[in-house]
Amino acid sequence: MKQNQNPFEDLFGTNIFGGANPLKGKKKDVGNGQDQGPEKFDSNGNPVRRFRPFRGIGIGFFVLLLVYMGMNSYYMLDEENYAVVTTLGSAQAVSQAGLHFKIPFIQRVRKVSKGIKGMPIGYVVETGGSIDEESIMITKDFNFVNTDFYLEYMVNDPVKYMYASADPEATLKMLAQSYIRDTVGIYNVDDVITTGKALIQSEIKEKLTNRMIQEDIGLSVVNITIQDAFPPTDEVMNAFKNVENAKQGKETAINNANKDRNEKIPQAEAECDQIIKNAEAEKEARINEAQGQVSRFEQMYAEYSKYPLITKQRMFYETMEELLPVMKVYIVDEAGTQKLLPLDNFMAAGGGGALPPGEGNTGNEAGSGEVAQ
């Protein structure tokens, strides 16, 4: 049988350059290698090609396969996600944002968020209703308390997050519930509801963080907060509200007392400083006065030592000069006491010691005269 020597024959069995097919007129059975008879021609003498649908489907499938492989040979990564690239079972994390290439059908890419996620414990976020099996706990003093928590976490290792645990969020929630109950159980109900919330949150976060490091499942704890804490019955709740109001009243009274103290202490200190300053000034004045009197006495004594009689008379006159202007003269006789004018007016009226007419004599007559101040 004659073979086709033209290497450019197309897939439909014809020469792409327009030449005649060497096998024209005969058709070979592919299955058994036998000729199928002469090839058919139309009225114009052109060969009639047989319809082969599977060959066209194969070409279309091949084109679609190439397009699909081209579209799946790259991926885009943003700043808010990790990419976990799995190559024949081996996983690798990619964190750099931008365009990355991968091998189609061999490498598989899954994205993991870098953002902080939240998890409610003890209540439903949408409705706000409590989940009793998660929220009701027993305290150190054997009281029940209904406590809701909100846990914030993030992925720190996307490969371990994907493959180290079947459900890392469920593991984190189970551990968080365990440490919450363990921590709440060592505090009294009053601390859980009122004053001990910050300390409880801090202890739970520290314990849970250390445990997540040990578990190493690709998650880290960001924060955990107590959303609400209240007794499970209305009577107990009202009692705790009264206690809280009393504590607030106590704090208010203490603040008012501190305010009053802060106002009065500076005022008292100012008054004290003023009294001390006045005392110091009076002390200085008296010391100066005493020193002046001592100096004057010493000068007077020096003069007295020189001229005793003259100094004594001068001292007497100076003393009388100070006393007489403020003295009054009274004459006591048998008729009673008669008040006279002050001494200065009396001296002016008497003309050097003479009494006005009818006023009597101020001498030593009849022993009836007495001078008093």
XYZ file of C-alpha atoms in Angstrom:
373
model
C 0.000 0.000 0.000
C 1.280 3.445 -0.924
C 2.101 5.754 1.963
C 1.435 9.496 2.238
C 4.789 11.269 1.901
C 3.516 14.847 2.535
C 4.248 15.827 6.170
C 1.918 18.854 5.934
C -1.274 16.965 5.524
C -3.902 18.376 7.869
C -5.887 16.515 10.405
C -8.794 15.942 7.999
C -6.706 13.922 5.586
C -6.198 16.582 2.893
C -3.105 18.377 1.772
C -2.946 21.832 3.297
C -1.180 23.109 0.143
C -4.062 22.140 -2.098
C -2.428 19.102 -3.706
C -4.154 15.820 -4.266
C -4.163 13.298 -1.534
C -2.114 10.257 -2.524
C -4.709 8.072 -0.872
C -7.581 9.728 -2.706
C -10.046 7.241 -3.951
C -9.357 4.741 -1.203
C -10.075 4.716 2.467
C -8.307 2.594 4.995
C -10.032 1.020 7.922
C -8.189 2.091 10.969
C -9.375 -0.824 12.962
C -8.235 -3.736 10.751
C -5.888 -2.038 8.261
C -8.120 -2.835 5.219
C -9.248 -0.410 2.543
C -12.842 0.811 2.808
C -13.296 1.346 -0.899
C -13.006 4.372 -3.183
C -13.579 7.822 -1.823
C -16.839 9.526 -2.811
C -17.028 12.691 -4.933
C -19.736 15.312 -5.413
C -21.106 16.552 -8.749
C -18.226 18.985 -9.153
C -15.618 16.332 -8.663
C -14.611 17.378 -5.153
C -14.152 14.667 -2.568
C -16.875 14.425 0.027
C -15.426 14.539 3.528
C -16.965 12.350 6.110
C -18.281 14.078 9.272
C -16.085 13.291 12.259
C -17.615 15.007 15.417
C -15.250 13.505 17.979
C -12.213 15.053 16.355
C -13.724 18.611 16.730
C -14.744 17.936 20.338
C -11.232 16.852 21.149
C -9.760 20.040 19.729
C -12.263 22.196 21.672
C -11.545 20.314 24.865
C -7.819 20.795 24.339
C -8.324 24.560 23.886
C -10.501 24.802 26.989
C -7.896 22.865 28.934
C -5.202 25.310 27.887
C -7.384 28.280 28.930
C -8.194 26.694 32.271
C -4.535 25.950 32.971
C -3.620 29.507 32.066
C -6.257 30.957 34.383
C -5.167 28.696 37.240
C -1.457 29.273 36.921
C -1.486 32.436 39.103
C -3.285 34.022 42.059
C -3.504 37.434 43.680
C -2.820 37.972 47.416
C -3.782 41.107 49.391
C -2.483 42.490 52.676
C -5.343 41.071 54.733
C -4.814 37.385 53.937
C -2.278 34.592 54.059
C -1.956 32.067 51.242
C -1.353 28.391 52.028
C 0.171 26.720 48.950
C 0.010 22.918 49.001
C 2.336 21.068 46.626
C 1.765 17.306 46.565
C 0.849 17.350 50.269
C 3.574 19.766 51.361
C 2.154 23.087 52.624
C 3.883 26.454 52.633
C 2.616 29.849 53.856
C 2.849 32.963 51.695
C 2.232 36.372 53.286
C 3.661 38.823 50.746
C 0.926 40.639 48.844
C 0.922 40.743 45.052
C 0.838 38.418 42.034
C 2.063 34.841 42.568
C 2.305 31.871 40.173
C 1.464 28.233 40.802
C 1.468 24.967 38.939
C -2.056 23.987 37.838
C -3.406 20.633 39.097
C -0.301 20.221 41.276
C -0.358 23.222 43.601
C -3.481 24.174 45.549
C -3.945 27.626 47.143
C -6.177 28.430 50.124
C -6.426 31.895 51.670
C -6.585 32.548 55.425
C -7.524 35.913 56.938
C -4.986 37.855 59.004
C -7.662 39.930 60.779
C -8.877 39.699 64.367
C -11.906 37.477 64.815
C -14.405 37.359 67.658
C -16.114 34.529 69.495
C -18.995 34.954 71.995
C -19.041 32.630 74.988
C -22.242 32.337 76.971
C -24.593 34.252 74.675
C -25.759 34.617 71.077
C -24.590 37.772 69.307
C -27.583 38.089 66.982
C -30.295 37.771 69.643
C -28.384 38.610 72.827
C -29.886 35.592 74.574
C -27.865 33.646 77.132
C -26.642 30.074 76.655
C -27.082 28.661 80.158
C -24.722 25.707 79.750
C -21.922 28.139 78.872
C -22.726 31.188 81.030
C -23.925 29.875 84.431
C -20.976 29.190 86.783
C -20.389 28.622 90.485
C -18.160 30.953 92.516
C -15.852 30.417 95.462
C -18.576 31.221 97.995
C -20.925 28.671 96.334
C -23.129 31.190 94.546
C -24.300 30.968 90.945
C -23.494 33.733 88.513
C -24.432 34.257 84.862
C -21.347 35.559 83.039
C -20.900 36.347 79.333
C -17.474 36.638 77.693
C -16.232 37.801 74.301
C -12.990 36.258 73.007
C -10.849 37.939 70.334
C -8.249 35.879 68.474
C -6.241 35.802 65.240
C -4.280 33.372 63.058
C -0.527 33.526 63.652
C 0.485 30.398 61.681
C -1.774 29.649 58.701
C -0.210 26.246 57.929
C -0.796 24.927 61.450
C -4.211 26.557 61.465
C -5.125 24.567 58.344
C -3.587 21.195 59.189
C -2.638 20.946 62.896
C -6.237 20.627 64.080
C -9.491 19.567 62.494
C -11.369 22.502 64.099
C -9.019 25.032 65.764
C -11.852 27.438 66.700
C -13.691 24.692 68.568
C -10.492 23.772 70.401
C -9.924 27.405 71.360
C -13.496 27.802 72.620
C -13.305 24.597 74.682
C -10.051 25.712 76.344
C -11.448 29.209 76.950
C -14.539 27.805 78.684
C -12.352 25.600 80.847
C -10.139 28.458 82.025
C -13.116 30.782 82.485
C -14.814 28.354 84.862
C -11.550 27.618 86.633
C -10.819 31.328 87.209
C -14.347 32.380 88.172
C -14.406 29.539 90.694
C -11.617 31.093 92.795
C -13.430 34.447 93.255
C -16.435 35.418 95.335
C -19.622 36.370 93.548
C -19.266 39.999 94.643
C -15.857 40.242 92.922
C -17.149 38.628 89.734
C -20.078 41.023 89.461
C -18.469 44.274 90.660
C -14.831 44.914 91.500
C -12.873 41.897 90.242
C -13.710 41.921 86.540
C -10.414 43.391 85.319
C -8.328 40.939 87.357
C -10.408 37.962 86.206
C -10.022 38.968 82.545
C -6.269 39.347 82.945
C -5.835 35.937 84.560
C -7.963 34.152 81.954
C -6.061 35.782 79.099
C -2.693 34.810 80.563
C -3.701 31.179 81.153
C -5.320 30.799 77.742
C -2.373 32.405 75.942
C 0.115 30.042 77.559
C -2.067 27.039 76.732
C -2.436 28.063 73.069
C 1.361 28.289 72.819
C 1.555 24.705 74.088
C -1.174 23.448 71.748
C 0.472 25.189 68.741
C -2.560 25.090 66.421
C -1.885 28.406 64.691
C -4.150 30.637 66.813
C -3.241 33.345 69.329
C -5.415 35.133 71.902
C -5.756 38.900 71.442
C -8.148 39.769 74.281
C -10.988 38.421 76.391
C -13.558 40.625 78.116
C -16.514 40.138 80.432
C -19.539 41.445 78.581
C -21.944 41.056 81.485
C -22.148 39.358 84.880
C -25.283 39.088 86.997
C -26.941 36.656 89.420
C -29.370 34.176 87.864
C -32.363 35.345 90.001
C -34.028 38.745 90.342
C -33.876 38.744 94.159
C -30.143 38.203 94.228
C -29.693 40.749 91.455
C -31.577 43.394 93.426
C -29.494 42.638 96.501
C -26.287 43.127 94.555
C -27.623 46.350 93.092
C -28.243 47.624 96.607
C -24.730 46.639 97.610
C -23.337 48.432 94.580
C -25.372 51.542 95.370
C -24.098 51.478 98.954
C -20.520 51.225 97.694
C -21.081 54.138 95.362
C -22.568 56.137 98.243
C -19.537 55.293 100.329
C -17.211 56.448 97.582
C -19.221 59.653 97.209
C -19.034 60.367 100.938
C -15.291 59.704 100.947
C -14.797 62.017 97.991
C -16.841 64.766 99.640
C -14.856 64.383 102.873
C -11.594 64.553 100.956
C -12.832 67.645 99.157
C -13.782 69.310 102.467
C -10.426 68.359 103.947
C -8.551 69.717 100.946
C -10.408 73.014 101.287
C -10.073 73.435 105.063
C -6.482 72.305 105.514
C -5.033 75.094 103.322
C -7.287 77.618 105.066
C -6.152 76.442 108.503
C -2.528 76.461 107.370
C -2.928 80.037 106.132
C -4.464 81.121 109.440
C -1.678 79.355 111.315
C 0.952 81.108 109.215
C -0.747 84.457 109.880
C -0.815 83.839 113.643
C 2.852 82.838 113.605
C 3.766 85.939 111.625
C 1.814 88.175 114.000
C 3.488 86.530 116.993
C 6.889 86.980 115.406
C 6.151 90.623 114.713
C 4.936 91.197 118.293
C 7.989 89.423 119.632
C 10.277 91.623 117.590
C 8.401 94.743 118.674
C 8.619 93.840 122.356
C 12.264 92.921 122.089
C 13.020 96.218 120.390
C 10.989 98.099 122.981
C 12.757 96.315 125.837
C 16.127 96.957 124.281
C 15.217 100.646 123.901
C 14.113 100.873 127.519
C 17.312 99.191 128.671
C 19.388 101.597 126.590
C 17.488 104.577 127.968
C 17.799 103.297 131.530
C 21.517 102.798 131.089
C 21.882 106.337 129.769
C 19.775 107.683 132.610
C 21.771 105.756 135.184
C 24.985 107.156 133.759
C 23.578 110.689 134.175
C 22.273 109.876 137.662
C 25.724 108.638 138.689
C 27.165 111.989 137.704
C 24.413 114.312 139.064
C 22.095 112.380 141.396
C 19.967 115.306 142.710
C 19.483 117.053 139.423
C 18.704 113.807 137.618
C 16.168 112.833 140.313
C 14.355 116.137 140.001
C 14.348 115.949 136.212
C 12.912 112.477 136.354
C 10.195 113.643 138.762
C 9.235 116.538 136.521
C 9.151 114.351 133.411
C 6.928 111.864 135.181
C 4.553 114.554 136.368
C 4.503 115.982 132.868
C 3.218 112.671 131.619
C 0.699 112.116 134.436
C -0.823 115.545 135.192
C -2.580 116.116 131.838
C -4.795 113.086 132.424
C -5.458 113.717 136.175
C -8.620 115.166 137.733
C -8.888 116.910 141.122
C -11.608 116.050 143.582
C -12.301 118.029 146.794
C -13.826 115.949 149.552
C -15.409 117.892 152.416
C -18.303 117.583 154.830
C -20.862 118.352 152.154
C -19.646 115.467 149.973
C -17.469 115.297 146.915
C -17.391 118.094 144.436
C -15.788 117.532 141.053
C -13.592 120.300 139.716
C -12.290 120.973 136.265
C -9.382 118.922 134.847
C -6.085 120.078 136.136
C -5.079 121.909 132.957
C -8.348 123.836 132.873
C -8.165 124.348 136.618
C -4.681 125.793 136.351
C -5.768 128.049 133.501
C -8.812 129.236 135.420
C -6.959 129.670 138.722
C -4.234 131.871 137.296
C -1.234 130.019 138.658
C -2.879 128.131 141.491
C -5.632 130.555 142.701
C -9.097 129.089 142.969
C -12.138 130.726 141.539
C -14.296 132.568 144.011
C -16.528 130.388 146.151
C -14.694 127.084 145.354
C -12.774 126.807 148.639
C -9.091 126.468 149.367
C -6.969 123.548 148.119
C -4.248 124.118 150.724
C -3.721 122.253 153.949
C -6.444 124.132 155.777
C -8.742 122.285 158.230
C -7.345 118.995 156.886
C -10.264 118.596 154.482
C -8.420 118.576 151.158
C -7.639 115.231 149.317
C -6.323 114.803 145.847
C -7.281 111.639 143.957
C -6.845 110.435 140.406
